[in-house]
Coordinates of C-alpha atoms in Angstrom, one line a residue:
Chain A
M1 CA -65.1 28.6 -58.5
T2 CA -62.0 26.9 -57.1
R3 CA -59.0 26.7 -59.4
H4 CA -56.2 24.2 -59.5
P5 CA -53.2 25.4 -57.5
E6 CA -51.1 25.5 -60.7
V7 CA -53.6 27.7 -62.4
R8 CA -53.6 30.0 -59.4
E9 CA -49.9 30.2 -59.5
A10 CA -49.9 30.9 -63.2
R11 CA -52.4 33.7 -62.8
L12 CA -50.3 35.1 -60.0
R13 CA -47.2 35.1 -62.1
A14 CA -49.0 36.7 -65.0
S15 CA -50.3 39.5 -62.8
L16 CA -46.9 40.1 -61.3
D17 CA -45.3 40.1 -64.8
A18 CA -47.8 42.6 -66.0
A19 CA -47.3 44.8 -62.9
A20 CA -43.5 44.7 -63.4
D21 CA -43.9 45.8 -67.0
Q22 CA -46.4 48.6 -66.6
S23 CA -44.0 51.2 -67.9
P24 CA -40.8 51.2 -69.9
I25 CA -37.5 51.0 -68.0
T26 CA -35.1 53.9 -68.7
D27 CA -31.4 53.3 -69.1
G28 CA -29.5 53.9 -65.9
W29 CA -26.0 52.9 -66.9
D30 CA -24.7 56.5 -67.2
Q31 CA -25.8 57.4 -63.7
I32 CA -24.4 54.2 -62.2
R33 CA -21.1 54.6 -64.0
R34 CA -20.8 58.2 -63.0
R35 CA -21.5 57.4 -59.3
V36 CA -19.1 54.5 -59.3
A37 CA -16.4 56.6 -61.0
D38 CA -16.9 59.3 -58.4
Q39 CA -16.2 56.9 -55.6
T40 CA -12.6 57.3 -54.3
P41 CA -10.9 54.3 -52.8
E42 CA -11.3 55.8 -49.4
V43 CA -15.1 55.5 -49.6
V44 CA -15.2 52.0 -51.0
I45 CA -18.1 50.1 -49.5
S46 CA -16.5 47.1 -48.0
E47 CA -19.6 45.8 -46.2
S48 CA -21.5 42.8 -47.1
P49 CA -24.7 43.2 -49.1
G50 CA -26.8 43.7 -46.1
P51 CA -27.1 42.3 -42.7
G52 CA -30.7 41.1 -43.1
P53 CA -33.2 41.5 -40.3
R54 CA -31.9 38.8 -38.1
R55 CA -28.3 40.0 -38.1
R56 CA -29.6 43.5 -37.5
R57 CA -31.5 42.2 -34.6
L58 CA -28.4 40.7 -33.2
A59 CA -26.4 43.8 -33.7
L60 CA -29.1 45.8 -32.0
A61 CA -29.2 43.4 -29.1
A62 CA -25.4 43.7 -28.9
A63 CA -25.6 47.4 -28.9
V64 CA -28.1 47.4 -26.1
V65 CA -26.1 44.9 -24.1
L66 CA -23.0 47.0 -24.5
A67 CA -24.8 50.2 -23.8
V68 CA -26.3 49.0 -20.5
A69 CA -23.1 47.2 -19.5
G70 CA -20.9 50.3 -19.6
V71 CA -18.1 48.3 -18.1
A72 CA -14.7 47.8 -19.7
G73 CA -13.9 44.2 -20.2
V74 CA -17.4 43.0 -20.3
A75 CA -17.3 39.4 -21.1
T76 CA -18.9 37.6 -24.0
V77 CA -22.5 37.7 -24.7
A78 CA -23.5 34.9 -27.1
R79 CA -26.9 34.8 -28.8
S80 CA -28.0 32.1 -31.1
S81 CA -31.1 30.4 -32.2
G82 CA -32.0 26.8 -32.5
G83 CA -32.3 25.6 -36.0
D84 CA -30.2 28.4 -37.2
T85 CA -26.5 28.3 -37.8
D86 CA -26.5 32.0 -37.2
S87 CA -24.9 33.2 -34.0
S88 CA -23.2 36.2 -32.8
S89 CA -20.7 37.0 -30.1
V90 CA -20.0 40.4 -28.7
V91 CA -16.8 40.9 -27.0
A92 CA -15.9 44.2 -25.4
G93 CA -12.3 44.1 -24.4
E94 CA -10.5 40.9 -23.7
P95 CA -12.3 38.8 -21.0
A96 CA -10.1 37.2 -18.5
S97 CA -11.9 33.9 -19.1
A98 CA -15.1 32.5 -20.4
P99 CA -18.0 33.3 -18.0
T100 CA -19.1 30.3 -15.9
G101 CA -22.6 31.7 -15.4
W102 CA -22.1 31.4 -11.6
Y103 CA -22.7 34.4 -9.4
I104 CA -22.3 34.4 -5.7
P105 CA -23.0 37.0 -3.0
A106 CA -20.0 38.8 -1.6
D107 CA -19.8 41.2 1.3
L108 CA -23.3 40.8 2.5
P109 CA -24.0 42.4 5.9
P110 CA -23.7 40.1 8.9
G111 CA -26.7 38.0 9.7
W112 CA -27.4 36.8 6.1
T113 CA -27.6 33.1 5.7
V114 CA -27.8 30.8 2.7
E115 CA -30.9 28.7 3.1
G116 CA -30.5 26.2 0.3
I117 CA -29.7 25.8 -3.4
Q118 CA -31.8 23.8 -5.8
V119 CA -32.1 23.0 -9.5
L120 CA -35.4 23.2 -11.3
D121 CA -35.9 21.7 -14.7
G122 CA -38.0 23.7 -17.2
G123 CA -37.9 20.7 -19.6
P124 CA -37.4 21.0 -23.3
R125 CA -37.8 24.4 -24.7
C126 CA -38.0 25.8 -28.2
A127 CA -35.6 28.4 -29.5
T128 CA -36.9 31.7 -28.2
R129 CA -36.3 35.4 -28.9
G130 CA -38.0 38.5 -27.7
A131 CA -37.9 42.1 -27.0
T132 CA -39.0 44.5 -24.3
W133 CA -40.4 47.9 -25.3
V134 CA -41.1 50.6 -22.8
N135 CA -42.9 53.9 -22.8
D136 CA -41.2 56.1 -20.2
T137 CA -44.0 58.6 -20.3
T138 CA -46.9 56.3 -19.6
K139 CA -44.7 53.7 -17.8
S140 CA -46.1 51.1 -20.1
T141 CA -44.4 47.9 -21.1
L142 CA -44.6 45.5 -24.0
V143 CA -42.8 42.2 -24.0
I144 CA -43.1 40.4 -27.3
T145 CA -41.6 36.9 -27.7
H146 CA -41.5 34.2 -30.3
D147 CA -40.9 30.5 -29.4
A148 CA -40.0 28.6 -32.5
C149 CA -39.6 24.9 -32.9
V150 CA -37.7 23.3 -35.8
D151 CA -40.5 20.8 -35.9
P152 CA -43.7 22.8 -35.6
D153 CA -45.5 19.7 -34.4
A154 CA -43.3 19.8 -31.3
L155 CA -45.0 22.9 -30.1
P156 CA -46.6 21.9 -26.8
I157 CA -49.7 24.0 -27.5
G158 CA -50.7 22.6 -30.8
N159 CA -50.0 22.6 -34.5
P160 CA -49.6 26.1 -36.1
D161 CA -51.3 24.8 -39.2
D162 CA -54.5 24.3 -37.2
E163 CA -54.5 27.9 -36.2
E164 CA -56.3 27.0 -33.0
P165 CA -56.3 29.8 -30.5
I166 CA -54.0 29.2 -27.6
G167 CA -55.5 29.4 -24.1
G168 CA -58.7 27.9 -25.2
R169 CA -62.0 29.4 -26.5
P170 CA -63.6 32.2 -24.6
D171 CA -65.9 29.7 -22.9
E172 CA -62.9 27.8 -21.7
A173 CA -61.3 30.7 -19.9
P174 CA -59.2 29.7 -16.9
P175 CA -60.9 30.5 -13.6
G176 CA -60.6 34.1 -12.7
R177 CA -59.5 35.1 -16.2
V178 CA -61.1 36.6 -19.2
T179 CA -60.2 35.7 -22.8
T180 CA -61.4 37.0 -26.1
E181 CA -60.5 36.0 -29.6
V182 CA -58.9 38.5 -32.0
D183 CA -57.6 38.5 -35.5
V184 CA -53.8 39.0 -35.8
G185 CA -52.8 39.3 -39.4
G186 CA -55.3 36.6 -40.5
V187 CA -54.5 34.3 -37.6
T188 CA -56.8 33.8 -34.6
G189 CA -55.2 35.0 -31.4
T190 CA -56.4 35.0 -27.8
I191 CA -56.2 37.9 -25.4
T192 CA -56.1 36.9 -21.8
S193 CA -56.5 39.2 -18.9
L194 CA -56.3 38.7 -15.2
G195 CA -59.4 40.9 -15.0
L196 CA -61.5 42.9 -17.3
L197 CA -60.0 43.6 -20.7
D198 CA -60.3 47.4 -20.2
T199 CA -58.2 47.6 -17.1
R200 CA -55.0 48.3 -19.0
G201 CA -53.4 45.0 -18.1
P202 CA -51.4 43.1 -17.6
L203 CA -52.8 41.5 -20.7
T204 CA -51.4 38.6 -22.7
L205 CA -52.0 38.1 -26.4
N206 CA -51.0 34.7 -27.9
W207 CA -51.1 33.6 -31.5
V208 CA -49.5 30.9 -33.6
D209 CA -47.7 31.8 -36.8
D210 CA -44.8 29.5 -37.4
G211 CA -44.3 29.1 -33.7
L212 CA -45.9 30.6 -30.7
W213 CA -46.0 34.4 -30.4
S214 CA -46.8 36.2 -27.2
A215 CA -47.3 39.9 -26.5
V216 CA -47.6 40.9 -22.8
G217 CA -48.7 44.4 -22.1
S218 CA -48.7 46.3 -18.9
A219 CA -50.5 49.7 -18.7
V220 CA -51.7 49.2 -22.3
T221 CA -55.2 48.6 -23.5
A222 CA -56.3 45.5 -25.4
E223 CA -56.5 47.6 -28.5
E224 CA -53.0 48.8 -28.1
L225 CA -51.8 45.3 -27.5
L226 CA -53.5 44.1 -30.6
A227 CA -52.0 47.0 -32.6
A228 CA -48.5 46.0 -31.3
A229 CA -49.1 42.4 -32.3
Q230 CA -50.2 43.5 -35.7
T231 CA -47.1 45.6 -36.2
T232 CA -45.0 42.6 -35.3
V233 CA -46.9 40.4 -37.8
D234 CA -46.4 43.0 -40.5
G235 CA -42.7 42.5 -39.9
P236 CA -40.0 42.5 -40.7
D237 CA -39.8 41.1 -37.2
L238 CA -39.2 42.1 -33.7
D239 CA -37.1 45.1 -34.6
R240 CA -40.0 47.4 -35.5
V241 CA -41.4 49.8 -32.9
P242 CA -44.7 48.2 -31.9
L243 CA -46.5 51.3 -30.8
P244 CA -45.7 55.0 -31.1
G245 CA -43.9 56.3 -28.1
F246 CA -42.2 53.0 -27.2
T247 CA -38.4 52.5 -27.2
L248 CA -36.5 49.2 -27.2
F249 CA -35.3 48.3 -23.7
D250 CA -33.9 44.8 -24.2
H251 CA -33.7 42.2 -26.8
W252 CA -32.6 38.5 -26.5
D253 CA -32.3 35.1 -28.2
A254 CA -31.9 31.6 -26.7
P255 CA -31.4 28.3 -28.6
A256 CA -33.6 25.3 -28.4
R257 CA -32.7 23.0 -25.5
D258 CA -33.6 19.5 -24.3
T259 CA -33.4 20.7 -20.7
T260 CA -33.6 24.2 -19.3
P261 CA -32.2 24.1 -15.8
E262 CA -32.8 27.0 -13.4
V263 CA -30.6 27.2 -10.3
Q264 CA -32.3 28.8 -7.3
V265 CA -30.3 30.2 -4.4
G266 CA -32.3 30.9 -1.3
L267 CA -31.1 33.3 1.4
R268 CA -32.5 34.8 4.5
S269 CA -31.6 38.4 5.3
S270 CA -30.5 39.7 8.7
E271 CA -34.1 40.7 9.2
K272 CA -35.2 37.1 8.5
V273 CA -36.8 38.0 5.1
L274 CA -36.6 35.2 2.7
V275 CA -35.2 36.1 -0.8
S276 CA -33.7 34.2 -3.7
Y277 CA -32.0 34.7 -6.9
S278 CA -32.2 32.3 -9.9
L279 CA -29.6 31.6 -12.6
Q280 CA -30.6 30.6 -16.0
E281 CA -29.2 30.3 -19.5
P282 CA -29.0 33.8 -21.2
G283 CA -32.3 34.5 -22.8
R284 CA -34.3 32.4 -20.4
G285 CA -34.7 34.9 -17.7
T286 CA -38.0 34.1 -16.0
G287 CA -40.6 36.3 -17.6
R288 CA -38.0 38.9 -18.4
G289 CA -40.1 41.2 -16.4
A290 CA -43.2 40.8 -18.5
G291 CA -46.1 42.7 -16.9
A292 CA -43.8 45.1 -14.9
F293 CA -42.0 48.3 -15.7
P294 CA -38.2 47.9 -15.9
T295 CA -35.7 50.6 -14.9
R296 CA -31.9 50.4 -15.0
V297 CA -30.5 51.2 -11.7
D298 CA -27.0 51.7 -10.1
L299 CA -26.5 49.7 -7.0
P300 CA -23.6 50.5 -4.7
G301 CA -20.6 48.4 -5.5
Q302 CA -22.2 46.6 -8.4
D303 CA -20.5 47.2 -11.8
L304 CA -22.8 45.0 -13.8
P305 CA -26.0 46.4 -15.2
V306 CA -29.0 45.8 -12.9
I307 CA -32.7 46.2 -13.8
R308 CA -35.3 47.0 -11.2
F309 CA -38.9 46.1 -12.0
T310 CA -41.9 47.8 -10.5
S311 CA -45.4 46.5 -10.7
H312 CA -48.4 48.7 -11.5
D313 CA -50.6 47.6 -8.7
G314 CA -47.9 46.4 -6.4
S315 CA -49.7 43.3 -5.4
W316 CA -48.6 40.4 -7.5
W317 CA -45.0 41.0 -8.7
A318 CA -42.5 39.4 -6.4
G319 CA -39.4 39.6 -8.7
K320 CA -37.9 43.0 -8.1
Y321 CA -34.5 42.8 -9.8
A322 CA -32.8 41.2 -12.8
G323 CA -29.3 41.0 -14.2
F324 CA -28.8 39.8 -17.7
W325 CA -25.1 39.1 -17.3
P326 CA -22.4 37.2 -19.0
G327 CA -23.3 33.5 -19.0
A328 CA -26.5 33.8 -17.0
D329 CA -29.8 35.6 -16.6
L330 CA -30.5 36.4 -12.9
M331 CA -33.8 37.2 -11.4
G332 CA -34.3 38.2 -7.8
Y333 CA -37.3 37.3 -5.8
L334 CA -38.8 38.4 -2.5
F335 CA -41.0 35.9 -0.7
L336 CA -43.8 37.6 1.1
Q337 CA -46.1 36.3 3.8
E338 CA -48.9 38.4 2.4
P339 CA -49.2 40.3 -0.9
G340 CA -48.0 43.9 -0.4
D341 CA -46.4 43.0 2.9
E342 CA -43.0 44.2 1.8
P343 CA -40.1 44.8 4.2
A344 CA -39.0 48.4 4.7
D345 CA -35.4 47.5 3.5
D346 CA -34.7 46.8 -0.1
V347 CA -33.3 43.4 0.6
V348 CA -33.3 42.1 -3.0
G349 CA -31.4 45.2 -4.0
E350 CA -29.0 44.6 -1.2
L351 CA -28.5 41.0 -2.5
F352 CA -28.1 42.1 -6.1
A353 CA -25.5 44.7 -5.2
S354 CA -23.4 42.0 -3.6
L355 CA -23.5 39.5 -6.5
R356 CA -20.2 38.8 -8.2
P357 CA -19.1 36.5 -11.0
A358 CA -17.5 33.3 -9.7
T359 CA -15.1 30.8 -11.0
T360 CA -15.9 27.1 -10.8
E361 CA -13.8 26.8 -7.7
E362 CA -15.4 29.8 -6.0
W363 CA -18.8 28.4 -6.8
R364 CA -18.1 25.0 -5.3
T365 CA -16.7 26.7 -2.2
F366 CA -20.0 28.6 -1.9
L367 CA -21.9 25.4 -2.4
A368 CA -20.0 23.8 0.4
S369 CA -20.9 26.7 2.7
A370 CA -24.6 26.4 1.7
G371 CA -25.1 23.0 3.2
D372 CA -28.2 21.7 1.5
H373 CA -27.8 21.6 -2.2
D374 CA -28.4 19.5 -5.3
T375 CA -25.5 17.4 -6.3
A376 CA -26.2 18.2 -10.0
I377 CA -24.8 21.6 -9.6
H378 CA -21.8 20.5 -7.6
E379 CA -20.5 18.5 -10.5
A380 CA -21.2 21.1 -13.2
P381 CA -18.2 23.4 -13.9
T382 CA -20.4 26.0 -15.4
L383 CA -24.1 26.8 -15.5
D384 CA -24.3 25.6 -19.0
D385 CA -23.2 22.1 -17.8
V386 CA -25.9 21.6 -15.3
Q387 CA -27.9 18.5 -16.0
P388 CA -31.1 18.4 -13.8
G389 CA -31.5 15.1 -12.1
Chain B
M1 CA -12.4 43.1 -69.4
A2 CA -9.9 45.9 -69.2
Q3 CA -6.4 44.6 -68.4
V4 CA -4.9 45.7 -65.1
Q5 CA -1.2 46.6 -65.6
P6 CA 1.0 46.8 -62.5
T7 CA 2.7 50.1 -62.4
Q8 CA 4.6 52.3 -59.9
D9 CA 2.1 55.0 -60.4
D10 CA -0.6 54.6 -57.8
S11 CA -3.2 56.7 -59.6
A12 CA -2.7 54.7 -62.8
T13 CA -3.2 51.5 -60.7
D14 CA -6.4 53.0 -59.3
D15 CA -7.6 53.9 -62.7
A16 CA -7.0 50.4 -64.1
A17 CA -8.8 48.9 -61.1
L18 CA -11.7 51.2 -61.7
D19 CA -11.8 50.3 -65.3
A20 CA -11.9 46.6 -64.5
R21 CA -14.6 47.2 -61.9
L22 CA -16.7 49.2 -64.4
A23 CA -16.3 46.6 -67.1
A24 CA -17.5 43.8 -64.7
L25 CA -20.3 46.0 -63.5
E26 CA -21.5 46.9 -67.0
R27 CA -21.6 43.2 -67.9
L28 CA -23.8 42.6 -64.9
Y29 CA -25.9 45.7 -65.7
R30 CA -26.6 44.4 -69.2
S31 CA -27.8 41.1 -67.9
E32 CA -29.5 42.1 -64.6
Y33 CA -30.6 45.7 -64.7
R34 CA -34.0 45.2 -66.3
G35 CA -34.9 42.3 -64.0
S36 CA -33.7 44.3 -61.0
V37 CA -35.9 47.2 -61.7
R38 CA -38.9 44.9 -62.3
L39 CA -38.2 43.1 -59.0
A40 CA -37.9 46.5 -57.2
R41 CA -41.2 47.6 -58.7
L42 CA -42.9 44.6 -57.3
L43 CA -41.3 44.7 -53.9
T44 CA -41.9 48.4 -53.4
G45 CA -45.0 49.1 -55.6
D46 CA -43.2 52.3 -56.6
E47 CA -42.3 52.5 -60.2
H48 CA -40.1 55.6 -60.0
R49 CA -38.3 54.7 -56.8
A50 CA -37.7 51.2 -58.2
E51 CA -35.2 52.5 -60.8
E52 CA -33.4 54.5 -58.1
L53 CA -33.1 51.5 -55.8
A54 CA -31.9 49.3 -58.6
Q55 CA -29.2 51.8 -59.5
E56 CA -28.3 52.2 -55.8
A57 CA -27.8 48.4 -55.6
F58 CA -25.4 48.4 -58.6
V59 CA -23.4 51.3 -57.0
R60 CA -23.2 49.6 -53.7
I61 CA -21.9 46.3 -55.0
A62 CA -19.5 48.0 -57.4
P63 CA -16.4 47.8 -55.1
R64 CA -16.7 44.0 -54.9
V65 CA -18.4 43.1 -58.2
D66 CA -15.3 41.5 -59.7
A67 CA -14.4 39.6 -56.5
E68 CA -17.8 37.9 -56.0
D69 CA -18.3 34.4 -57.3
N70 CA -21.9 35.1 -58.0
P71 CA -22.3 38.9 -58.5
A72 CA -26.0 38.5 -59.6
A73 CA -26.9 36.9 -56.3
Y74 CA -24.9 39.5 -54.5
L75 CA -26.8 42.2 -56.4
R76 CA -30.2 40.6 -55.6
T77 CA -29.4 40.4 -51.9
T78 CA -28.5 44.0 -51.9
L79 CA -31.5 45.0 -53.9
V80 CA -34.0 43.1 -51.7
N81 CA -32.5 44.7 -48.6
L82 CA -32.8 48.1 -50.1
C83 CA -36.4 47.5 -51.1
R84 CA -37.3 46.2 -47.7
D85 CA -35.7 49.2 -46.0
H86 CA -37.6 51.4 -48.3
G87 CA -40.8 49.5 -47.5
R88 CA -40.3 50.0 -43.8
R89 CA -39.9 53.7 -44.1
T90 CA -42.9 53.9 -46.4
L91 CA -45.0 51.8 -44.0
T92 CA -44.0 54.1 -41.1
V93 CA -45.3 57.0 -43.0
R94 CA -48.5 55.1 -43.9
K95 CA -49.1 54.2 -40.3
N96 CA -49.2 57.8 -39.1
P97 CA -51.9 58.7 -39.4
P98 CA -53.9 55.6 -40.2
A99 CA -55.3 56.0 -43.7
P100 CA -56.8 53.8 -46.4
P101 CA -54.1 51.4 -47.9
D102 CA -51.8 53.3 -50.2
V103 CA -52.1 50.9 -53.1
T104 CA -50.6 51.7 -56.4
P105 CA -53.3 52.0 -59.0
A106 CA -52.9 49.6 -61.9
P107 CA -54.6 51.4 -64.8
G108 CA -52.5 49.6 -67.4
L109 CA -53.4 46.1 -66.3
P110 CA -56.4 44.0 -67.4
R111 CA -59.0 44.3 -64.7
D112 CA -58.6 40.8 -63.2
L113 CA -54.8 41.0 -63.2
G114 CA -55.0 44.5 -61.6
E115 CA -57.2 43.1 -58.9
I116 CA -54.6 40.4 -58.2
W117 CA -51.8 42.9 -58.1
R118 CA -53.7 45.1 -55.7
A119 CA -54.4 42.1 -53.5
V120 CA -50.7 41.3 -53.5
Q121 CA -49.8 44.8 -52.5
E122 CA -52.2 44.6 -49.6
L123 CA -50.5 41.5 -48.1
P124 CA -48.5 42.0 -45.0
E125 CA -45.0 43.0 -46.1
R126 CA -43.2 39.8 -45.4
R127 CA -45.9 37.6 -47.0
R128 CA -45.9 39.9 -50.1
D129 CA -42.1 39.7 -50.4
A130 CA -42.1 35.9 -49.9
V131 CA -44.8 35.4 -52.6
I132 CA -43.0 37.7 -55.1
L133 CA -39.6 36.1 -54.5
R134 CA -41.0 32.6 -54.7
F135 CA -43.5 32.9 -57.6
W136 CA -42.2 35.7 -59.7
A137 CA -38.4 35.5 -59.1
D138 CA -38.9 31.7 -59.0
L139 CA -36.5 31.3 -56.1
P140 CA -36.4 28.2 -54.0
T141 CA -37.7 28.5 -50.5
A142 CA -34.3 28.3 -49.0
E143 CA -33.2 31.3 -51.0
V144 CA -36.4 33.2 -50.1
A145 CA -35.6 32.5 -46.5
R146 CA -32.1 33.8 -46.8
L147 CA -33.2 37.0 -48.5
L148 CA -35.8 37.6 -45.9
G149 CA -33.5 36.8 -43.1
T150 CA -35.6 34.1 -41.7
R151 CA -35.8 30.3 -41.3
P152 CA -37.0 28.1 -44.3
S153 CA -39.9 27.0 -42.2
T154 CA -40.9 30.6 -41.7
A155 CA -40.5 31.3 -45.4
R156 CA -42.7 28.4 -46.2
S157 CA -45.3 29.6 -43.8
L158 CA -45.2 33.1 -45.3
I159 CA -45.6 31.8 -48.8
R160 CA -48.4 29.5 -47.8
R161 CA -50.3 32.2 -45.9
G162 CA -49.7 34.6 -48.7
L163 CA -51.2 32.3 -51.2
A164 CA -54.1 31.6 -48.9
S165 CA -54.8 35.3 -48.6
L166 CA -54.8 35.6 -52.4
K167 CA -57.0 32.5 -53.0
E168 CA -60.2 34.4 -53.4
V169 CA -59.0 36.8 -55.9
L170 CA -57.0 34.2 -57.8
D171 CA -60.2 32.1 -58.0
N172 CA -62.4 35.0 -59.1
D173 CA -65.0 33.9 -61.7
S174 CA -64.5 37.0 -63.8
S175 CA -61.0 36.0 -64.6
P176 CA -60.1 34.0 -67.6

């Protein structure tokens, strides 16, 4: 039989009341009083009641950022989320000035040239947050993200209430891909693979639960990916280790935006290899290395933290380096004539070693030297001010 | 409330402050302790640990109990955080190795109410907490969201999905 919602709620309350009263409650005042009296003023707890999962996430993200930065005077890292008033700033030392988000190459070897600078518009984007988890033993990666919209109907892929699988039904799989439906905490999700599902990835699992969730696994099985997604669903949120053996590598947030510009700077190396680096709002780094294994590396002359990605099959991943730096996420790309046809020199590493934060004036001088560039970025004093045309 | 008398003697001042704090805390204890233990029982499913967590919440808020505008809300926030931390540790233990759900038996409950309680305990953690805070603690969705550290829309979704998961057992024919 189907009961009226109010009847259901009344039965639920009755059950919870009964469960809460299953046994008598003993008096605890003496113990509380003794413990409070034993506290000396020096051990007074002055903290707030508790940070809550979100603030803990931010603190964790801040800790990770500071740990990888390792540089005195690291500038401000701001993380916030659309629809939330919650935001957090982490300041290590006193920054000389607010970061512009501009980074330009300095001290590149002779023969390098700037080919052009352009602005791409990613369009409106929901608030997003995510985490990268790695297993150093198996060289596996899990990138779990959540895109939330204040208005769920604004999700481009459908209404969460419909619980429709994203990516289509199995018989609607994109050409060359395999999809299968799975249950993620009572919600239908879709696993998509570039090949067979038992190839250990890269695999993508999408599901809708108050926004779009995505788990991308590399060197993991479909079963492991599903288990990781289930752990995320069980909560409290992204701060739980998704699979045994994995550790947190990175964690990020970005607010909702009407436009999400990406500035791309193209260069040609002295060996005529075409490379580029992109600048995006913090938290929007293209892919954040999903599907590849990240490693923190030291590059000669570069004080900012740099991440190098390696693919597992070496054939499809063109982005080799990333810097999640004050004011911008940077991703480095290598353009190959043929997959696997990589130059002997580490040209993207060479480029990333040379990148330095720039003031507005320095950026504009760089633009002038670049010749062909979009006027939208000439007028913007900072990356955050870029308005795609 | 005990009167705090200014004095040159630091230890006497400390004693008076402690007395004032304990007096405020005892008033809160008299009004909130029973409800706190009951809430902790529901959020953790652990009768014995619930009393310890409730006492821990009182001890933690003691330094600021007489400075808070709403000490009961402050207490509840602290308690919910403690219970959720406890739940995460318990869940970690449960996950290794995988085992049948560790559900508290409910021998003292009528059969149908026991089934509902078991179904509540089997909900994913956040859905369970959201359902308990909304329907048992009778908190508005915004407060549930604040306590769970999430957006109101997420809290609404958790509550809705939690209820949907319980629909079958709540509609069970054998129930009154």
